Amino acid sequence: MKVLLIGGCGFIGSHVADCLVEHGIAVRIFDRRLEPFRDPLPRVEYVMGDLTDTAQVFEAMSGVDAVIHLASTTVPSTSNLDPVADIKGNLISAVRLLEMMRATDIRKIVYLSSGGTVYGIPTTDPVAEAHPLNPISSYGIVKVAIENYMQMENHLHGLQPIVLRASNPYGPRQGHGGIQGIIGTHLWRTARGEGVEIWGDGSIVRDFIYVRDLADLCVAALTTDTSGCYNAGSGAGASINDIVDRIRAVTADEPGINFDPVYKPGRSFDVPRVVLDISKARRDFRWAPKVDLKEGIERTWEWVKQTSRAD
Amino acid sequence: MKVLLIGGCGFIGSHVADCLVEHGIAVRIFDRRLEPFRDPLPRVEYVMGDLTDTAQVFEAMSGVDAVIHLASTTVPSTSNLDPVADIKGNLISAVRLLEMMRATDIRKIVYLSSGGTVYGIPTTDPVAEAHPLNPISSYGIVKVAIENYMQMENHLHGLQPIVLRASNPYGPRQGHGGIQGIIGTHLWRTARGEGVEIWGDGSIVRDFIYVRDLADLCVAALTTDTSGCYNAGSGAGASINDIVDRIRAVTADEPGINFDPVYKPGRSFDVPRVVLDISKARRDFRWAPKVDLKEGIERTWEWVKQTSRAD
């Protein structure tokens, strides 16, 4: 089996690539640039290109049996600044990808959607897949539209899509741009002696999943003969203040490290609480998250320390 | 009050324009071309332009208090042929319209969505607004995305959108292109002595609403201080064969008219049965459909006969 891994040099993609290689699955990565934190992997093929360039994508699809699509040109917190760019960069490129898959008779796709935005403000806790989709950010609206095009291709043309609605992934190799991923951002800024800011009073609750657990789920989904939508989280909630406490604990004994977040006003698009019900993925993929928040933050901190020293 | 009526020269738009004028509401129509079946209305302002041209739309919005958006560049049966064109022509133009409304502080919009496509294959009968949105055509997917952007603007910026999920409108001034509207298409072709085709065995059931009833609902929604999604149908189901029987009845005594439809294979994107639950619109707008299928088809046939003779 050979897989086209779109976004394979990103944070999540790099772990999915590791996982695919370990499973003996041939990998061709399609991404705009190489991984920032590692050299290219020896047994992986790399194609550099842009997902909005149809010809490049079509060429990259040659000879593959399945696609894993993890790429996004936007993040939830900035998508509303330019929804038209969000639609062009993500929705249209996904629709074109599906058209090319149909033309080349590639049936299987694993697509990374967003459990934190497609449901909007949840009316149940935890949130199961059947919860109404009421997104209140462009990021979430575009993810829902892409999910719907995949369901349409399933219904009309026999595509086998698996949509993974991921919660908040964190772990080694998460970037430090500061626009997505509170755990990575806080650890990086702390390692560099920079201040840390929190939007709101820290009471908002999210479902954080260790990135390798999410990567394992992507590969489990790829190798299972089913289709549909699946929540992809830890199934447990942690508040921002819980994260702050855990980061304080792992950084407390470090010489010269001072972790002291500053609280700022909340953002209107932040949903108060999202915890995913992951029983469907547990059942259908015989998968379970293995790394809890304590261990995951410890591992991430070790990686941040090593990497920031090497900078 | 002054309203910008986008798509006001189309089939539904022409009736909404009549209804607004009767209510003493000032109307500025924005459309690509004038009405095909009538001269311009004396008390209505016409601006010819394209909805994808941001500058033209922005100019047309000057001095209006509310917007009714009825325009679409696609129909359900053809949208899947070019989903990217559907996204560019309808979704992106709607998102830009919302951005301009925010910039000019216009809060009220009535938007015509699609009760026949946003729900996908209904799991309840009739279908209420809370039914899950599982569209299986690009037309429906784009409508859902536009609805979601309107809800987002409501949540983040106080827009007051009313989304009307229309069923199958029919009546005078429906075109005879043959791509949308079985009643109009069949009556036109019959009046011209052309053959009529039916996809499938005629058992599929739809909710047909007389166009003037839908226009009344648009204006009732505009003049009510609420927001949200509303089904806009008759609340009653009729099969294609029911329609055939009624058309046979109204055309039976016409000299030289022969109505004898030919049955062809069904289309994969046709949902077997969609009947809308309209109790929410009845309650919130104190509105009810007034013209039943018998009377509506009689009126439409009279109009088709007169218009085809004048051709």
Coordinates of C-alpha atoms in Angstrom, one line a residue, chain B residues 8-274:
Chain B
G8 CA -35.4 40.6 -8.0
C9 CA -35.9 39.9 -11.7
G10 CA -36.0 36.2 -11.3
F11 CA -39.1 33.9 -10.9
I12 CA -39.4 34.2 -7.2
G13 CA -37.9 37.7 -7.1
S14 CA -40.6 39.2 -9.4
H15 CA -43.3 38.1 -7.0
V16 CA -41.4 39.3 -3.9
A17 CA -41.1 42.7 -5.7
D18 CA -44.9 42.8 -6.2
C19 CA -45.4 41.9 -2.6
L20 CA -43.0 44.6 -1.3
V21 CA -44.6 47.3 -3.5
E22 CA -48.0 46.3 -2.2
H23 CA -46.7 46.7 1.4
G24 CA -45.4 50.2 0.6
I25 CA -41.8 49.2 1.0
A26 CA -39.3 50.9 -1.3
V27 CA -37.5 48.4 -3.6
R28 CA -34.1 48.5 -5.3
I29 CA -33.6 45.4 -7.4
F30 CA -30.1 44.1 -8.2
D31 CA -30.0 41.5 -10.9
R32 CA -28.0 40.6 -14.0
R33 CA -30.9 41.3 -16.4
L34 CA -34.5 42.6 -16.5
E35 CA -37.5 40.3 -16.1
P36 CA -38.1 38.2 -19.2
F37 CA -41.9 38.2 -19.0
R38 CA -42.8 41.8 -17.8
D39 CA -41.8 45.4 -18.3
P40 CA -40.0 47.0 -15.4
L41 CA -42.3 47.9 -12.6
P42 CA -43.0 51.7 -12.3
R43 CA -42.3 52.2 -8.6
V44 CA -39.2 50.0 -8.5
E45 CA -35.5 51.0 -8.9
Y46 CA -33.4 48.7 -11.0
V47 CA -29.6 48.2 -10.8
M48 CA -28.1 45.8 -13.3
G49 CA -25.0 44.1 -12.2
D50 CA -23.2 40.9 -11.2
L51 CA -23.2 39.6 -7.6
T52 CA -19.6 38.6 -7.9
D53 CA -18.6 42.2 -8.6
T54 CA -18.0 43.6 -5.1
A55 CA -17.9 47.2 -6.2
Q56 CA -21.3 47.0 -8.0
V57 CA -22.9 45.3 -5.0
F58 CA -21.5 47.8 -2.5
E59 CA -22.8 50.7 -4.6
A60 CA -26.3 49.0 -4.8
M61 CA -26.3 48.7 -1.0
S62 CA -26.1 52.5 -0.5
G63 CA -29.1 53.8 1.5
V64 CA -30.9 50.5 2.0
D65 CA -32.1 49.2 5.4
A66 CA -32.3 45.5 4.6
V67 CA -31.4 42.9 2.0
I68 CA -33.4 40.0 0.5
H69 CA -31.0 37.6 -1.3
L70 CA -32.6 35.3 -3.8
A71 CA -29.9 35.0 -6.4
S72 CA -28.2 31.7 -7.3
T73 CA -25.9 30.9 -10.2
T74 CA -26.7 27.2 -10.0
V75 CA -29.6 24.8 -9.6
P76 CA -29.6 21.5 -7.7
S77 CA -29.5 19.3 -10.8
T78 CA -26.4 20.9 -12.4
S79 CA -24.4 22.1 -9.4
N80 CA -22.4 18.8 -9.2
L81 CA -21.1 19.3 -12.7
D82 CA -18.9 22.1 -11.5
P83 CA -18.8 22.5 -7.7
V84 CA -15.9 25.0 -7.8
A85 CA -18.1 27.4 -9.9
D86 CA -20.9 26.8 -7.4
I87 CA -18.5 27.8 -4.6
K88 CA -17.1 30.8 -6.4
G89 CA -20.4 32.1 -7.7
N90 CA -22.6 31.6 -4.7
L91 CA -20.6 31.0 -1.5
I92 CA -17.9 33.6 -2.0
S93 CA -20.3 36.2 -3.2
A94 CA -22.5 35.6 -0.2
V95 CA -19.6 35.9 2.2
R96 CA -18.5 39.2 0.6
L97 CA -22.1 40.4 0.8
L98 CA -22.1 39.7 4.6
E99 CA -18.8 41.6 5.0
M100 CA -20.3 44.6 3.2
M101 CA -23.4 44.5 5.3
R102 CA -21.2 44.5 8.4
A103 CA -19.1 47.4 7.1
T104 CA -22.3 49.5 6.3
D105 CA -24.2 48.4 9.5
I106 CA -27.1 46.8 7.6
R107 CA -28.4 44.1 10.0
K108 CA -31.4 42.5 8.4
I109 CA -31.2 39.9 5.6
V110 CA -33.7 37.4 4.3
Y111 CA -31.8 34.6 2.5
L112 CA -33.4 31.9 0.3
S113 CA -31.9 28.6 1.2
S114 CA -33.1 25.2 0.0
G115 CA -35.4 22.9 2.0
G116 CA -35.1 20.2 -0.7
T117 CA -31.3 19.9 -0.5
V118 CA -29.9 21.0 2.9
Y119 CA -31.3 18.0 4.8
G120 CA -30.1 15.4 2.3
I121 CA -32.2 12.2 2.6
P122 CA -34.6 13.0 5.4
T123 CA -35.0 10.6 8.3
T124 CA -38.3 12.2 9.4
D125 CA -41.5 13.0 7.6
P126 CA -42.2 15.9 7.6
V127 CA -38.8 17.4 8.0
A128 CA -38.4 20.1 10.7
E129 CA -35.6 22.7 10.9
A130 CA -33.7 20.8 13.6
H131 CA -33.2 17.8 11.3
P132 CA -29.5 17.1 10.7
L133 CA -28.0 18.8 7.6
N134 CA -26.6 16.1 5.4
P135 CA -26.6 17.6 1.8
I136 CA -25.6 15.3 -1.0
S137 CA -25.4 17.9 -3.8
S138 CA -23.0 20.8 -4.2
Y139 CA -26.1 23.1 -4.3
G140 CA -27.1 21.9 -0.8
I141 CA -23.6 22.0 0.6
V142 CA -23.1 25.6 -0.5
K143 CA -26.5 26.6 0.9
V144 CA -25.5 25.1 4.3
A145 CA -22.2 26.9 4.2
I146 CA -23.9 30.2 3.5
E147 CA -26.4 29.6 6.3
N148 CA -23.5 28.9 8.6
Y149 CA -21.7 32.1 7.7
M150 CA -25.0 34.0 8.4
Q151 CA -25.3 32.3 11.8
M152 CA -21.6 33.2 12.5
E153 CA -22.3 36.9 11.6
N154 CA -25.3 36.7 13.9
H155 CA -23.2 35.3 16.8
L156 CA -20.2 37.5 16.4
H157 CA -21.5 40.8 15.0
G158 CA -25.3 41.0 15.6
L159 CA -26.5 40.3 12.0
Q160 CA -30.2 39.5 12.0
P161 CA -30.5 36.8 9.3
I162 CA -33.7 35.0 8.4
V163 CA -32.9 31.9 6.3
L164 CA -35.9 30.5 4.4
R165 CA -35.4 26.9 3.4
A166 CA -37.8 26.9 0.4
S167 CA -39.3 23.7 -1.0
N168 CA -40.3 23.6 -4.7
P169 CA -41.8 26.9 -5.8
Y170 CA -44.0 27.0 -8.9
G171 CA -46.4 29.4 -10.5
P172 CA -46.6 32.2 -13.1
R173 CA -43.3 33.6 -14.5
Q174 CA -41.3 30.4 -13.9
G175 CA -39.0 30.0 -16.8
H176 CA -39.1 27.2 -19.3
G177 CA -35.4 26.3 -19.4
G178 CA -36.3 22.9 -18.2
I179 CA -33.6 22.6 -15.5
Q180 CA -35.6 23.5 -12.5
G181 CA -39.3 23.4 -11.7
I182 CA -41.2 20.4 -13.0
I183 CA -44.6 22.1 -13.0
G184 CA -43.5 25.1 -15.1
T185 CA -41.4 23.0 -17.4
H186 CA -44.2 20.5 -18.1
L187 CA -46.9 23.2 -18.6
W188 CA -44.6 25.2 -21.0
R189 CA -43.6 22.1 -23.0
T190 CA -47.2 21.0 -23.2
A191 CA -48.4 24.4 -24.4
R192 CA -45.8 24.3 -27.1
G193 CA -46.7 20.8 -28.2
E194 CA -43.3 19.4 -27.0
G195 CA -42.9 16.0 -25.2
V196 CA -42.4 15.8 -21.4
E197 CA -39.9 13.5 -19.6
I198 CA -40.0 12.3 -16.0
W199 CA -36.9 11.0 -14.2
G200 CA -37.8 7.8 -12.3
D201 CA -41.2 6.2 -11.9
G202 CA -43.0 9.4 -10.7
S203 CA -43.2 8.2 -7.1
I204 CA -40.8 10.7 -5.6
V205 CA -42.6 13.2 -3.4
R206 CA -41.9 16.9 -3.1
D207 CA -43.4 19.8 -1.2
F208 CA -44.7 22.3 -3.9
I209 CA -45.4 25.9 -2.8
Y210 CA -47.2 28.4 -4.9
V211 CA -44.7 31.2 -5.6
R212 CA -46.9 34.0 -4.2
D213 CA -47.2 32.2 -0.9
L214 CA -43.4 32.0 -0.7
A215 CA -43.2 35.7 -1.6
D216 CA -45.6 36.6 1.1
L217 CA -43.4 34.6 3.6
C218 CA -40.3 36.5 2.4
V219 CA -42.0 39.8 3.2
A220 CA -43.4 38.6 6.5
A221 CA -39.9 37.5 7.5
L222 CA -38.5 40.8 6.5
T223 CA -41.0 42.8 8.6
T224 CA -40.7 40.6 11.7
D225 CA -38.1 41.3 14.4
T226 CA -36.6 37.9 14.7
S227 CA -33.8 35.7 13.2
G228 CA -33.2 32.1 12.5
C229 CA -33.9 29.3 10.0
Y230 CA -37.4 28.5 8.7
N231 CA -38.8 25.9 6.4
A232 CA -40.8 27.5 3.6
G233 CA -43.1 25.1 1.9
S234 CA -46.7 24.1 1.7
G235 CA -46.3 21.5 4.4
A236 CA -48.0 18.9 2.1
G237 CA -46.5 16.3 -0.1
A238 CA -47.3 15.6 -3.7
S239 CA -45.8 12.9 -5.9
I240 CA -44.6 13.6 -9.5
N241 CA -47.5 11.3 -10.6
D242 CA -49.9 13.6 -8.6
I243 CA -48.5 16.5 -10.6
V244 CA -48.9 14.6 -13.8
D245 CA -52.6 13.8 -12.9
R246 CA -53.3 17.5 -12.2
I247 CA -51.6 18.7 -15.3
R248 CA -53.6 16.1 -17.3
A249 CA -56.8 17.5 -15.7
V250 CA -56.1 21.1 -16.6
T251 CA -55.0 20.4 -20.1
A252 CA -57.5 17.7 -21.0
D253 CA -60.1 20.0 -22.5
E254 CA -57.6 22.1 -24.5
P255 CA -57.9 21.6 -28.2
G256 CA -54.7 20.4 -29.8
I257 CA -53.0 19.7 -26.5
N258 CA -51.6 16.3 -25.8
F259 CA -49.9 15.7 -22.4
D260 CA -48.3 12.3 -22.4
P261 CA -45.1 12.1 -20.3
V262 CA -42.3 9.6 -21.0
Y263 CA -40.7 7.9 -18.0
K264 CA -36.8 7.8 -17.9
P265 CA -34.3 6.3 -15.4
G266 CA -34.1 8.0 -12.0
R267 CA -31.2 10.3 -11.1
S268 CA -28.9 9.3 -8.2
F269 CA -29.1 12.7 -6.6
D270 CA -32.9 12.8 -6.3
V271 CA -34.0 12.3 -2.7
P272 CA -37.1 10.0 -2.6
R273 CA -39.3 12.2 -0.4
V274 CA -39.1 15.7 1.1

